[in-house]
Amino acid sequence: MKKIVLPILLALSLASCQLDETIYSSIYTEAFYKTAADAEKGLIAVYDPLADMCVGPALTVVSDFSADQSYPRAVVGRNTLTLFAYDPNYTTQKTAGRVSESPQQIWSSCYDGIEKANWIIEKVPAASMDETRKKQIIGEAYFMRAFYHWTLTKNFGDVPIKTKASVTQAEAVVGKSAKADVYKQIYADLELAGAAGLVSGPGIEKGRPSKETVSALYAKAALYNEDWAKASQKAQEVINSGKYSLLPNVLDVYRYDNEDAARVENMWAFESEGGFSPSRGHQLTSLCGPSGSAAPAYSKTSYGSMFAYQSFFDSFDPKDKRRQLLDTTYVDKSNKVVPQRSITPITTQGVLIKKYQDPASTVGNTPNIPILRVPDMYLIAAEAEARQNGPTATAYGFINTVRKRAGLADLATGLSKDAFIDAILQERSWEFFAEGDRWYDLTRTGKFTTALTKAVNSVYPNRPVLAKNKYFPIPLDELNANGKLDQNADWK
């Protein structure tokens, strides 16, 4: 992605040998957002903070290293997420130079993106350009503003709502709003994005939202907001649109050489290939392969820094095709099979994650990171239906669509409402592992303190999660910079 830097306006006048300088506390915008080219470049800047979160990649590992599916090698502060040993200053990550893997990166990137979206929303309406494209650009900005606010509230709870561009530094100082109000703003932005005439279907330019992607984010936000009727409505809008569908083979969703075809299912992803904007790389491919770049099928360069728990691997039915996206052996450079006990020196039960394999590319040109996929819509629809009406035939139909693609039999009938919802959450765990989703399923349902009792091993035999870990602490840097901001109650 191109970065557009909006500098502070310096009005300089030079008379004779004397330099008179007038400094304005204002972001320079008056000569920008005037043309179609300006609007397009400004919109690319709105996407850039998403890349900042994915490169680290804080967007996924903050969730995944906290949950019950995968864990890190205890280097550069990654273990603080698994051990819940972080503090509001995120001291360990800062000391290790890994803020890009911390919740602080999520906070700063999201507000960076919101600010840039606000400039688009305020300035582009006056640009001289095609009106249809103008409306779409503004719609994309509303979508991204909703996404950033949603990412913030699912990580931090009550957060500042920012809907005005900051012309002065003082205008950037905003207090927190209740989570319910954050969701009202998310809904409002998605309504406007949905009415902006965005292109329909997977043929949209890479990295951008389609009309259906707006409904998909709306469905997921409504699910987290426990707005079951809205979640059901929006998820079914995507399903019934006929524009997107499940790939027949779940393994094809993650093939590094199949990303264009997979967009019929991967509705919106962080696009990491080079050659177009918005685009930048990430390090998940290198994290997930064995150390010493030992397995050619995984990556040209890998570190052995991220593994799945044995308990998670064992939770799969052996017939589940999704289990093939994990492995307890690998083939080394001499074509020899390396057994599980030798995958990593930190444990004899290392399980490798295969969702981000790329044997061909160099660093910076790696597989996409899925953000919204079609099976999410089926499982949201199933959960929303069950929450409202119990485990009806309709709810069973939605979850069984996902199970069938995985090679599993239909879910057993006759389940109670609670048991059916637990089955959906388990299905989500199998479907979306290593995609930065699981922790938020556990926190939104209040199951995080009990689920982690099973997610231990010889590397992390004890994980002292507390109720306060439902949300991450607001970074101390932000509290020091913003006098209207106060720390989350459980972290005071």
Tab-separated table of C-alpha atoms in Angstrom:
chain	number	residue	atom	x	y	z
A	1	MET	CA	0.000	0.000	0.000
A	2	LYS	CA	1.197	3.505	-0.702
A	3	LYS	CA	1.468	5.739	2.290
A	4	ILE	CA	0.212	9.266	1.941
A	5	VAL	CA	1.799	11.542	4.507
A	6	LEU	CA	-0.188	14.659	5.313
A	7	PRO	CA	2.409	17.124	6.690
A	8	ILE	CA	1.930	20.080	8.960
A	9	LEU	CA	1.434	23.233	6.907
A	10	LEU	CA	4.407	25.555	6.998
A	11	ALA	CA	3.835	28.939	5.379
A	12	LEU	CA	7.238	30.241	4.434
A	13	SER	CA	8.041	33.606	2.972
A	14	LEU	CA	11.502	34.752	2.058
A	15	ALA	CA	12.287	38.463	1.931
A	16	SER	CA	15.866	39.579	1.252
A	17	CYS	CA	18.056	37.538	3.612
A	18	GLN	CA	15.446	37.194	6.334
A	19	LEU	CA	13.265	34.111	6.733
A	20	ASP	CA	9.858	34.805	8.242
A	21	GLU	CA	8.111	31.601	9.291
A	22	THR	CA	4.477	31.276	10.293
A	23	ILE	CA	3.554	27.893	11.774
A	24	TYR	CA	-0.041	26.748	11.794
A	25	SER	CA	-1.288	23.941	14.014
A	26	SER	CA	-3.241	22.479	11.137
A	27	ILE	CA	-3.026	19.444	8.916
A	28	TYR	CA	-2.364	20.411	5.332
A	29	THR	CA	-5.394	19.518	3.247
A	30	GLU	CA	-6.480	22.580	1.323
A	31	ALA	CA	-4.477	21.699	-1.777
A	32	PHE	CA	-5.415	18.025	-1.612
A	33	TYR	CA	-8.626	16.037	-2.244
A	34	LYS	CA	-9.341	18.278	-5.216
A	35	THR	CA	-9.152	15.699	-8.025
A	36	ALA	CA	-9.995	12.080	-8.718
A	37	ALA	CA	-6.314	11.173	-8.371
A	38	ASP	CA	-6.184	12.865	-4.969
A	39	ALA	CA	-9.269	10.976	-3.810
A	40	GLU	CA	-7.891	7.616	-4.932
A	41	LYS	CA	-4.536	8.250	-3.267
A	42	GLY	CA	-6.229	9.394	-0.089
A	43	LEU	CA	-8.314	6.216	-0.062
A	44	ILE	CA	-5.210	4.050	-0.395
A	45	ALA	CA	-3.916	5.792	2.725
A	46	VAL	CA	-7.071	4.687	4.579
A	47	TYR	CA	-6.116	1.046	3.948
A	48	ASP	CA	-2.481	1.470	4.943
A	49	PRO	CA	-3.049	1.055	8.723
A	50	LEU	CA	-4.629	-2.336	7.996
A	51	ALA	CA	-1.287	-3.344	6.530
A	52	ASP	CA	0.479	-1.975	9.603
A	53	MET	CA	-1.603	-4.365	11.724
A	54	CYS	CA	-1.137	-7.328	9.400
A	55	VAL	CA	2.591	-7.035	8.774
A	56	GLY	CA	3.385	-7.645	12.474
A	57	PRO	CA	0.863	-9.278	12.409
A	58	ALA	CA	-0.942	-7.885	15.459
A	59	LEU	CA	-4.330	-8.325	13.767
A	60	THR	CA	-4.034	-12.115	14.082
A	61	VAL	CA	-1.418	-13.032	16.699
A	62	VAL	CA	-2.824	-10.833	19.464
A	63	SER	CA	-5.930	-13.011	19.302
A	64	ASP	CA	-4.330	-16.327	18.413
A	65	PHE	CA	-1.574	-16.276	21.044
A	66	SER	CA	-4.193	-15.430	23.687
A	67	ALA	CA	-6.623	-18.229	22.782
A	68	ASP	CA	-6.653	-22.039	22.884
A	69	GLN	CA	-5.535	-23.068	19.398
A	70	SER	CA	-1.974	-21.849	18.874
A	71	TYR	CA	0.974	-20.628	20.913
A	72	PRO	CA	4.319	-18.915	20.295
A	73	ARG	CA	7.903	-19.782	20.964
A	74	ALA	CA	8.786	-17.652	23.978
A	75	VAL	CA	10.843	-15.002	22.209
A	76	VAL	CA	10.537	-11.218	21.666
A	77	GLY	CA	7.679	-10.870	24.126
A	78	ARG	CA	5.199	-13.130	22.344
A	79	ASN	CA	4.736	-15.264	25.450
A	80	THR	CA	3.272	-12.315	27.375
A	81	LEU	CA	0.079	-12.718	25.348
A	82	THR	CA	-0.127	-16.438	26.141
A	83	LEU	CA	0.732	-15.959	29.821
A	84	PHE	CA	-1.373	-12.785	30.173
A	85	ALA	CA	1.741	-11.087	31.529
A	86	TYR	CA	1.457	-7.817	29.596
A	87	ASP	CA	0.994	-4.450	31.265
A	88	PRO	CA	-0.632	-1.196	30.047
A	89	ASN	CA	2.763	0.016	28.832
A	90	TYR	CA	3.299	-3.229	26.851
A	91	THR	CA	6.803	-2.999	28.266
A	92	THR	CA	8.081	-6.374	27.112
A	93	GLN	CA	6.977	-5.856	23.512
A	94	LYS	CA	8.552	-2.392	23.476
A	95	THR	CA	11.805	-3.677	24.937
A	96	ALA	CA	11.919	-6.427	22.316
A	97	GLY	CA	11.059	-4.032	19.509
A	98	ARG	CA	7.795	-5.890	18.827
A	99	VAL	CA	5.066	-3.310	19.281
A	100	SER	CA	3.893	-4.494	15.840
A	101	GLU	CA	2.756	-7.735	17.510
A	102	SER	CA	0.972	-6.066	20.414
A	103	PRO	CA	-2.455	-4.582	21.160
A	104	GLN	CA	-0.807	-1.154	21.096
A	105	GLN	CA	-0.324	-1.591	17.340
A	106	ILE	CA	-4.034	-2.309	16.977
A	107	TRP	CA	-4.941	0.855	18.865
A	108	SER	CA	-2.595	3.172	16.986
A	109	SER	CA	-3.303	1.667	13.558
A	110	CYS	CA	-7.065	1.797	13.959
A	111	TYR	CA	-7.109	5.448	14.987
A	112	ASP	CA	-4.684	6.231	12.184
A	113	GLY	CA	-7.104	4.589	9.771
A	114	ILE	CA	-10.118	6.321	11.275
A	115	GLU	CA	-8.454	9.722	10.937
A	116	LYS	CA	-7.624	9.084	7.285
A	117	ALA	CA	-11.154	7.835	6.621
A	118	ASN	CA	-12.550	10.991	8.192
A	119	TRP	CA	-10.587	13.170	5.773
A	120	ILE	CA	-12.021	11.218	2.831
A	121	ILE	CA	-15.560	11.516	4.170
A	122	GLU	CA	-15.226	15.266	4.754
A	123	LYS	CA	-13.161	16.368	1.764
A	124	VAL	CA	-13.922	14.068	-1.188
A	125	PRO	CA	-17.545	15.262	-1.620
A	126	ALA	CA	-16.144	18.528	-3.008
A	127	ALA	CA	-13.644	16.849	-5.371
A	128	SER	CA	-14.014	17.307	-9.119
A	129	MET	CA	-14.454	13.745	-10.403
A	130	ASP	CA	-16.911	11.132	-11.616
A	131	GLU	CA	-19.839	11.138	-9.198
A	132	THR	CA	-20.323	7.368	-9.185
A	133	ARG	CA	-16.706	6.706	-8.256
A	134	LYS	CA	-16.768	9.542	-5.745
A	135	LYS	CA	-19.685	7.896	-3.976
A	136	GLN	CA	-17.867	4.553	-3.946
A	137	ILE	CA	-14.700	6.061	-2.501
A	138	ILE	CA	-16.655	7.646	0.316
A	139	GLY	CA	-18.469	4.334	0.843
A	140	GLU	CA	-15.171	2.483	1.164
A	141	ALA	CA	-14.058	5.055	3.744
A	142	TYR	CA	-17.234	4.440	5.762
A	143	PHE	CA	-16.604	0.689	5.561
A	144	MET	CA	-13.040	1.044	6.773
A	145	ARG	CA	-14.046	3.422	9.564
A	146	ALA	CA	-16.578	0.828	10.726
A	147	PHE	CA	-13.967	-1.925	10.537
A	148	TYR	CA	-11.456	0.052	12.569
A	149	HIS	CA	-13.999	0.986	15.249
A	150	TRP	CA	-15.130	-2.652	15.433
A	151	THR	CA	-11.551	-3.877	15.754
A	152	LEU	CA	-11.004	-1.419	18.582
A	153	THR	CA	-14.110	-2.264	20.587
A	154	LYS	CA	-13.630	-6.034	20.394
A	155	ASN	CA	-10.120	-5.560	21.777
A	156	PHE	CA	-10.583	-2.710	24.256
A	157	GLY	CA	-14.328	-2.454	25.027
A	158	ASP	CA	-15.367	1.178	25.502
A	159	VAL	CA	-13.289	3.318	23.136
A	160	PRO	CA	-13.350	6.836	21.662
A	161	ILE	CA	-15.611	7.313	18.649
A	162	LYS	CA	-13.884	9.565	16.148
A	163	THR	CA	-16.030	10.876	13.298
A	164	LYS	CA	-14.453	14.265	12.640
A	165	ALA	CA	-11.080	14.904	11.050
A	166	SER	CA	-8.630	16.668	13.352
A	167	VAL	CA	-7.697	20.058	11.935
A	168	THR	CA	-5.930	20.950	15.185
A	169	GLN	CA	-4.152	18.862	17.759
A	170	ALA	CA	-6.819	19.693	20.325
A	171	GLU	CA	-9.502	18.145	18.131
A	172	ALA	CA	-7.694	14.813	18.253
A	173	VAL	CA	-8.291	14.545	22.011
A	174	VAL	CA	-11.545	12.606	22.474
A	175	GLY	CA	-12.935	10.694	25.454
A	176	LYS	CA	-14.293	7.157	25.498
A	177	SER	CA	-17.798	6.136	24.481
A	178	ALA	CA	-19.758	3.158	25.740
A	179	LYS	CA	-19.463	0.024	23.645
A	180	ALA	CA	-23.166	0.254	22.770
A	181	ASP	CA	-22.584	3.662	21.214
A	182	VAL	CA	-19.569	2.381	19.318
A	183	TYR	CA	-21.788	-0.247	17.728
A	184	LYS	CA	-24.384	2.384	16.834
A	185	GLN	CA	-21.669	4.235	14.946
A	186	ILE	CA	-20.482	1.039	13.260
A	187	TYR	CA	-24.024	0.318	12.116
A	188	ALA	CA	-24.479	3.865	10.816
A	189	ASP	CA	-21.246	3.720	8.828
A	190	LEU	CA	-22.102	0.342	7.343
A	191	GLU	CA	-25.527	1.576	6.304
A	192	LEU	CA	-23.841	4.392	4.396
A	193	ALA	CA	-21.259	2.038	2.910
A	194	GLY	CA	-24.006	-0.317	1.813
A	195	ALA	CA	-25.780	2.503	-0.028
A	196	ALA	CA	-22.639	3.735	-1.799
A	197	GLY	CA	-22.940	1.656	-4.952
A	198	LEU	CA	-19.933	-0.564	-4.290
A	199	VAL	CA	-19.201	-3.236	-6.876
A	200	SER	CA	-20.928	-6.549	-6.230
A	201	GLY	CA	-19.179	-9.918	-6.115
A	202	PRO	CA	-15.606	-11.198	-5.969
A	203	GLY	CA	-14.531	-9.330	-9.102
A	204	ILE	CA	-13.866	-6.241	-6.983
A	205	GLU	CA	-10.336	-4.836	-7.067
A	206	LYS	CA	-8.079	-6.830	-4.756
A	207	GLY	CA	-8.134	-5.681	-1.155
A	208	ARG	CA	-11.300	-3.615	-1.419
A	209	PRO	CA	-14.776	-4.381	-0.068
A	210	SER	CA	-17.618	-5.429	-2.334
A	211	LYS	CA	-21.253	-4.639	-1.622
A	212	GLU	CA	-21.599	-8.086	-0.036
A	213	THR	CA	-18.478	-7.563	2.081
A	214	VAL	CA	-20.240	-4.636	3.739
A	215	SER	CA	-23.093	-6.978	4.695
A	216	ALA	CA	-20.565	-9.555	5.929
A	217	LEU	CA	-18.889	-7.095	8.293
A	218	TYR	CA	-22.332	-5.891	9.380
A	219	ALA	CA	-23.323	-9.487	10.189
A	220	LYS	CA	-20.219	-10.077	12.261
A	221	ALA	CA	-20.457	-6.783	14.104
A	222	ALA	CA	-24.108	-7.534	14.902
A	223	LEU	CA	-23.125	-10.993	16.179
A	224	TYR	CA	-20.618	-9.444	18.582
A	225	ASN	CA	-23.269	-6.904	19.581
A	226	GLU	CA	-25.686	-9.755	20.340
A	227	ASP	CA	-28.089	-8.273	17.827
A	228	TRP	CA	-29.256	-11.648	16.585
A	229	ALA	CA	-31.927	-10.431	14.164
A	230	LYS	CA	-29.547	-8.070	12.393
A	231	ALA	CA	-26.769	-10.688	12.328
A	232	SER	CA	-29.143	-13.194	10.752
A	233	GLN	CA	-30.437	-10.696	8.196
A	234	LYS	CA	-27.009	-9.548	7.044
A	235	ALA	CA	-25.446	-13.010	6.954
A	236	GLN	CA	-28.305	-14.310	4.842
A	237	GLU	CA	-27.997	-11.317	2.510
A	238	VAL	CA	-24.517	-12.581	1.665
A	239	ILE	CA	-25.550	-16.228	1.402
A	240	ASN	CA	-28.565	-15.461	-0.775
A	241	SER	CA	-26.747	-12.995	-3.020
A	242	GLY	CA	-25.376	-15.855	-5.131
A	243	LYS	CA	-22.131	-13.906	-5.554
A	244	TYR	CA	-20.012	-15.874	-3.100
A	245	SER	CA	-19.804	-19.543	-2.169
A	246	LEU	CA	-17.693	-22.157	-0.419
A	247	LEU	CA	-14.902	-23.675	-2.468
A	248	PRO	CA	-15.530	-27.422	-2.879
A	249	ASN	CA	-12.154	-28.279	-1.323
A	250	VAL	CA	-11.306	-26.437	1.894
A	251	LEU	CA	-7.584	-26.930	1.245
A	252	ASP	CA	-7.844	-24.791	-1.899
A	253	VAL	CA	-8.859	-21.797	0.205
A	254	TYR	CA	-5.290	-21.482	1.473
A	255	ARG	CA	-3.181	-22.466	-1.528
A	256	TYR	CA	-0.667	-19.733	-2.249
A	257	ASP	CA	-1.189	-20.259	-5.986
A	258	ASN	CA	-4.997	-20.231	-5.837
A	259	GLU	CA	-5.787	-16.853	-4.304
A	260	ASP	CA	-7.628	-15.403	-7.272
A	261	ALA	CA	-9.973	-18.391	-7.524
A	262	ALA	CA	-10.392	-18.451	-3.742
A	263	ARG	CA	-11.870	-14.945	-3.698
A	264	VAL	CA	-15.270	-16.502	-4.312
A	265	GLU	CA	-14.960	-17.562	-0.639
A	266	ASN	CA	-12.374	-15.154	0.772
A	267	MET	CA	-14.616	-12.116	0.585
A	268	TRP	CA	-12.100	-9.725	2.074
A	269	ALA	CA	-8.492	-10.332	3.022
A	270	PHE	CA	-5.256	-8.564	3.678
A	271	GLU	CA	-3.705	-8.767	0.221
A	272	SER	CA	-0.007	-9.394	0.654
A	273	GLU	CA	1.299	-9.925	-2.876
A	274	GLY	CA	3.304	-7.153	-4.470
A	275	GLY	CA	2.558	-5.354	-7.686
A	276	PHE	CA	-0.622	-3.448	-6.803
A	277	SER	CA	-2.121	-1.212	-4.138
A	278	PRO	CA	-3.220	-1.711	-1.463
A	279	SER	CA	-0.543	-4.328	-0.693
A	280	ARG	CA	2.245	-5.261	1.723
A	281	GLY	CA	3.721	-8.454	3.137
A	282	HIS	CA	3.446	-10.190	6.536
A	283	GLN	CA	5.410	-12.704	8.598
A	284	LEU	CA	2.859	-15.465	9.307
A	285	THR	CA	4.390	-17.720	6.653
A	286	SER	CA	7.767	-17.476	8.357
A	287	LEU	CA	6.347	-17.860	11.870
A	288	CYS	CA	4.434	-21.042	11.079
A	289	GLY	CA	7.160	-23.043	9.326
A	290	PRO	CA	9.777	-25.030	11.280
A	291	SER	CA	12.974	-23.361	12.457
A	292	GLY	CA	15.978	-22.978	10.221
A	293	SER	CA	13.861	-22.824	7.054
A	294	ALA	CA	13.894	-26.614	7.264
A	295	ALA	CA	10.739	-27.469	5.291
A	296	PRO	CA	10.636	-26.331	1.652
A	297	ALA	CA	6.867	-26.746	1.455
A	298	TYR	CA	6.339	-24.149	4.166
A	299	SER	CA	8.553	-21.267	3.199
A	300	LYS	CA	11.905	-20.235	1.843
A	301	THR	CA	12.533	-18.644	5.241
A	302	SER	CA	10.893	-19.881	8.440
A	303	TYR	CA	11.644	-19.560	12.131
A	304	GLY	CA	9.613	-22.142	14.034
A	305	SER	CA	7.831	-19.539	16.147
A	306	MET	CA	4.132	-20.528	16.070
A	307	PHE	CA	2.551	-23.932	16.689
A	308	ALA	CA	-0.868	-25.425	17.399
A	309	TYR	CA	-1.643	-27.079	20.717
A	310	GLN	CA	-1.743	-30.853	20.638
A	311	SER	CA	-5.111	-30.662	22.390
A	312	PHE	CA	-6.474	-28.587	19.520
A	313	PHE	CA	-5.143	-31.023	16.922
A	314	ASP	CA	-6.707	-33.903	18.875
A	315	SER	CA	-10.082	-32.145	18.939
A	316	PHE	CA	-10.568	-32.753	15.195
A	317	ASP	CA	-12.371	-35.764	13.827
A	318	PRO	CA	-9.704	-37.582	11.746
A	319	LYS	CA	-12.124	-37.373	8.802
A	320	ASP	CA	-12.206	-33.566	9.031
A	321	LYS	CA	-10.362	-32.221	5.986
A	322	ARG	CA	-9.453	-29.090	7.932
A	323	ARG	CA	-7.118	-31.168	10.093
A	324	GLN	CA	-4.952	-31.500	6.988
A	325	LEU	CA	-4.138	-27.813	7.503
A	326	LEU	CA	-2.173	-28.947	10.565
A	327	ASP	CA	0.648	-31.475	10.632
A	328	THR	CA	2.675	-33.493	13.124
A	329	THR	CA	5.504	-34.211	10.660
A	330	TYR	CA	7.227	-32.424	7.810
A	331	VAL	CA	9.460	-33.258	4.879
A	332	ASP	CA	12.894	-31.662	5.090
A	333	LYS	CA	15.239	-30.449	2.363
A	334	SER	CA	16.695	-33.932	1.882
A	335	ASN	CA	13.182	-35.328	1.371
A	336	LYS	CA	13.209	-37.107	4.726
A	337	VAL	CA	10.159	-37.146	7.007
A	338	VAL	CA	10.882	-35.370	10.272
A	339	PRO	CA	8.825	-36.868	13.142
A	340	GLN	CA	6.785	-34.814	15.554
A	341	ARG	CA	9.251	-35.142	18.405
A	342	SER	CA	11.847	-33.326	16.255
A	343	ILE	CA	9.682	-30.506	14.877
A	344	THR	CA	10.877	-28.062	17.531
A	345	PRO	CA	13.267	-28.255	20.492
A	346	ILE	CA	10.761	-26.551	22.792
A	347	THR	CA	8.389	-29.538	22.932
A	348	THR	CA	7.960	-33.059	21.569
A	349	GLN	CA	4.356	-32.238	20.692
A	350	GLY	CA	4.784	-29.471	18.180
A	351	VAL	CA	1.977	-29.191	15.620
A	352	LEU	CA	2.654	-27.191	12.465
A	353	ILE	CA	0.110	-24.788	10.951
A	354	LYS	CA	-0.216	-25.021	7.162
A	355	LYS	CA	-2.652	-22.224	6.298
A	356	TYR	CA	0.095	-19.816	5.247
A	357	GLN	CA	2.449	-22.098	3.322
A	358	ASP	CA	4.309	-20.544	0.418
A	359	PRO	CA	7.247	-22.518	-1.011
A	360	ALA	CA	7.866	-20.137	-3.903
A	361	SER	CA	7.975	-16.569	-2.645
A	362	THR	CA	10.586	-14.485	-0.948
A	363	VAL	CA	9.940	-12.371	2.143
A	364	GLY	CA	7.271	-9.733	1.507
A	365	ASN	CA	5.296	-11.761	-1.013
A	366	THR	CA	3.254	-14.170	1.055
A	367	PRO	CA	-0.282	-15.616	1.203
A	368	ASN	CA	-3.262	-13.436	1.997
A	369	ILE	CA	-4.622	-13.216	5.535
A	370	PRO	CA	-8.386	-13.894	5.446
A	371	ILE	CA	-10.553	-11.390	7.305
A	372	LEU	CA	-14.100	-12.250	6.151
A	373	ARG	CA	-14.947	-15.627	4.607
A	374	VAL	CA	-18.217	-17.161	3.433
A	375	PRO	CA	-18.324	-19.960	6.068
A	376	ASP	CA	-18.447	-17.204	8.668
A	377	MET	CA	-21.787	-16.145	7.201
A	378	TYR	CA	-23.215	-19.661	7.512
A	379	LEU	CA	-22.051	-20.022	11.102
A	380	ILE	CA	-23.247	-16.533	12.040
A	381	ALA	CA	-26.622	-17.358	10.512
A	382	ALA	CA	-26.715	-20.636	12.452
A	383	GLU	CA	-25.856	-18.986	15.754
A	384	ALA	CA	-28.223	-16.053	15.263
A	385	GLU	CA	-31.077	-18.423	14.419
A	386	ALA	CA	-30.357	-20.608	17.442
A	387	ARG	CA	-30.077	-17.642	19.781
A	388	GLN	CA	-33.509	-16.453	18.691
A	389	ASN	CA	-35.427	-19.668	18.045
A	390	GLY	CA	-33.357	-22.550	19.328
A	391	PRO	CA	-31.754	-25.289	17.183
A	392	THR	CA	-34.265	-25.241	14.359
A	393	ALA	CA	-33.926	-27.118	11.079
A	394	THR	CA	-32.830	-23.821	9.548
A	395	ALA	CA	-30.009	-23.465	12.077
A	396	TYR	CA	-28.922	-27.068	11.471
A	397	GLY	CA	-28.923	-26.437	7.736
A	398	PHE	CA	-26.486	-23.548	8.055
A	399	ILE	CA	-23.951	-25.366	10.227
A	400	ASN	CA	-24.219	-28.573	8.220
A	401	THR	CA	-23.267	-26.715	5.045
A	402	VAL	CA	-19.889	-25.948	6.613
A	403	ARG	CA	-19.500	-29.446	8.067
A	404	LYS	CA	-20.285	-31.091	4.736
A	405	ARG	CA	-17.525	-29.170	2.998
A	406	ALA	CA	-15.148	-30.319	5.746
A	407	GLY	CA	-16.062	-33.956	5.070
A	408	LEU	CA	-18.072	-34.420	8.267
A	409	ALA	CA	-21.482	-35.914	8.866
A	410	ASP	CA	-24.382	-33.649	9.792
A	411	LEU	CA	-24.434	-32.439	13.364
A	412	ALA	CA	-26.351	-34.765	15.702
A	413	THR	CA	-29.983	-33.751	16.011
A	414	GLY	CA	-31.833	-33.220	19.277
A	415	LEU	CA	-29.276	-30.916	20.873
A	416	SER	CA	-30.383	-28.402	23.464
A	417	LYS	CA	-30.034	-24.720	22.635
A	418	ASP	CA	-26.888	-24.360	24.735
A	419	ALA	CA	-25.330	-27.533	23.330
A	420	PHE	CA	-26.095	-26.426	19.784
A	421	ILE	CA	-24.467	-23.028	20.337
A	422	ASP	CA	-21.437	-24.761	21.845
A	423	ALA	CA	-21.277	-26.887	18.700
A	424	ILE	CA	-21.282	-23.756	16.561
A	425	LEU	CA	-18.458	-22.228	18.580
A	426	GLN	CA	-16.488	-25.453	18.194
A	427	GLU	CA	-17.163	-25.447	14.461
A	428	ARG	CA	-15.900	-21.883	14.300
A	429	SER	CA	-12.762	-22.951	16.135
A	430	TRP	CA	-12.016	-25.673	13.585
A	431	GLU	CA	-12.881	-23.475	10.619
A	432	PHE	CA	-11.069	-20.238	11.477
A	433	PHE	CA	-7.994	-21.299	13.447
A	434	ALA	CA	-4.892	-19.130	12.930
A	435	GLU	CA	-7.055	-16.401	11.364
A	436	GLY	CA	-7.234	-14.185	14.452
A	437	ASP	CA	-10.819	-15.090	15.314
A	438	ARG	CA	-10.951	-17.481	18.260
A	439	TRP	CA	-10.107	-15.186	21.191
A	440	TYR	CA	-12.993	-12.911	20.355
A	441	ASP	CA	-15.413	-15.840	20.204
A	442	LEU	CA	-14.259	-16.806	23.686
A	443	THR	CA	-14.480	-13.286	25.115
A	444	ARG	CA	-17.811	-12.350	23.544
A	445	THR	CA	-19.379	-15.512	25.009
A	446	GLY	CA	-17.600	-15.327	28.380
A	447	LYS	CA	-15.924	-18.707	27.863
A	448	PHE	CA	-12.319	-17.515	27.821
A	449	THR	CA	-11.463	-18.263	31.454
A	450	THR	CA	-12.629	-21.880	31.262
A	451	ALA	CA	-11.526	-22.732	27.703
A	452	LEU	CA	-7.896	-21.996	28.447
A	453	THR	CA	-7.665	-24.638	31.157
A	454	LYS	CA	-7.339	-27.205	28.347
A	455	ALA	CA	-4.954	-25.094	26.278
A	456	VAL	CA	-1.769	-25.906	28.169
A	457	ASN	CA	1.289	-27.997	27.398
A	458	SER	CA	4.879	-28.493	28.505
A	459	VAL	CA	5.785	-25.063	27.115
A	460	TYR	CA	2.916	-23.288	28.880
A	461	PRO	CA	1.790	-25.565	31.726
A	462	ASN	CA	-0.005	-22.732	33.509
A	463	ARG	CA	-1.846	-19.816	31.921
A	464	PRO	CA	-3.159	-17.487	34.646
A	465	VAL	CA	-5.945	-15.757	32.723
A	466	LEU	CA	-8.115	-13.354	34.733
A	467	ALA	CA	-11.500	-11.726	34.168
A	468	LYS	CA	-9.739	-8.436	33.343
A	469	ASN	CA	-8.122	-10.089	30.309
A	470	LYS	CA	-11.428	-9.987	28.437
A	471	TYR	CA	-10.187	-6.653	27.092
A	472	PHE	CA	-6.659	-5.414	26.656
A	473	PRO	CA	-5.499	-2.365	28.612
A	474	ILE	CA	-5.493	0.942	26.789
A	475	PRO	CA	-1.834	1.698	26.007
A	476	LEU	CA	-0.184	3.957	28.561
A	477	ASP	CA	1.212	6.141	25.787
A	478	GLU	CA	-2.344	6.951	24.710
A	479	LEU	CA	-3.440	7.756	28.257
A	480	ASN	CA	-0.478	10.099	28.678
A	481	ALA	CA	-1.252	11.848	25.388
A	482	ASN	CA	-5.008	12.174	25.885
A	483	GLY	CA	-6.233	13.736	29.100
A	484	LYS	CA	-9.832	12.807	28.293
A	485	LEU	CA	-9.026	9.102	28.134
A	486	ASP	CA	-9.231	6.813	31.145
A	487	GLN	CA	-7.997	3.265	31.575
A	488	ASN	CA	-10.353	0.280	31.381
A	489	ALA	CA	-11.856	-0.243	34.825
A	490	ASP	CA	-10.390	-3.713	35.357
A	491	TRP	CA	-6.902	-2.410	34.568
A	492	LYS	CA	-6.905	0.589	36.918
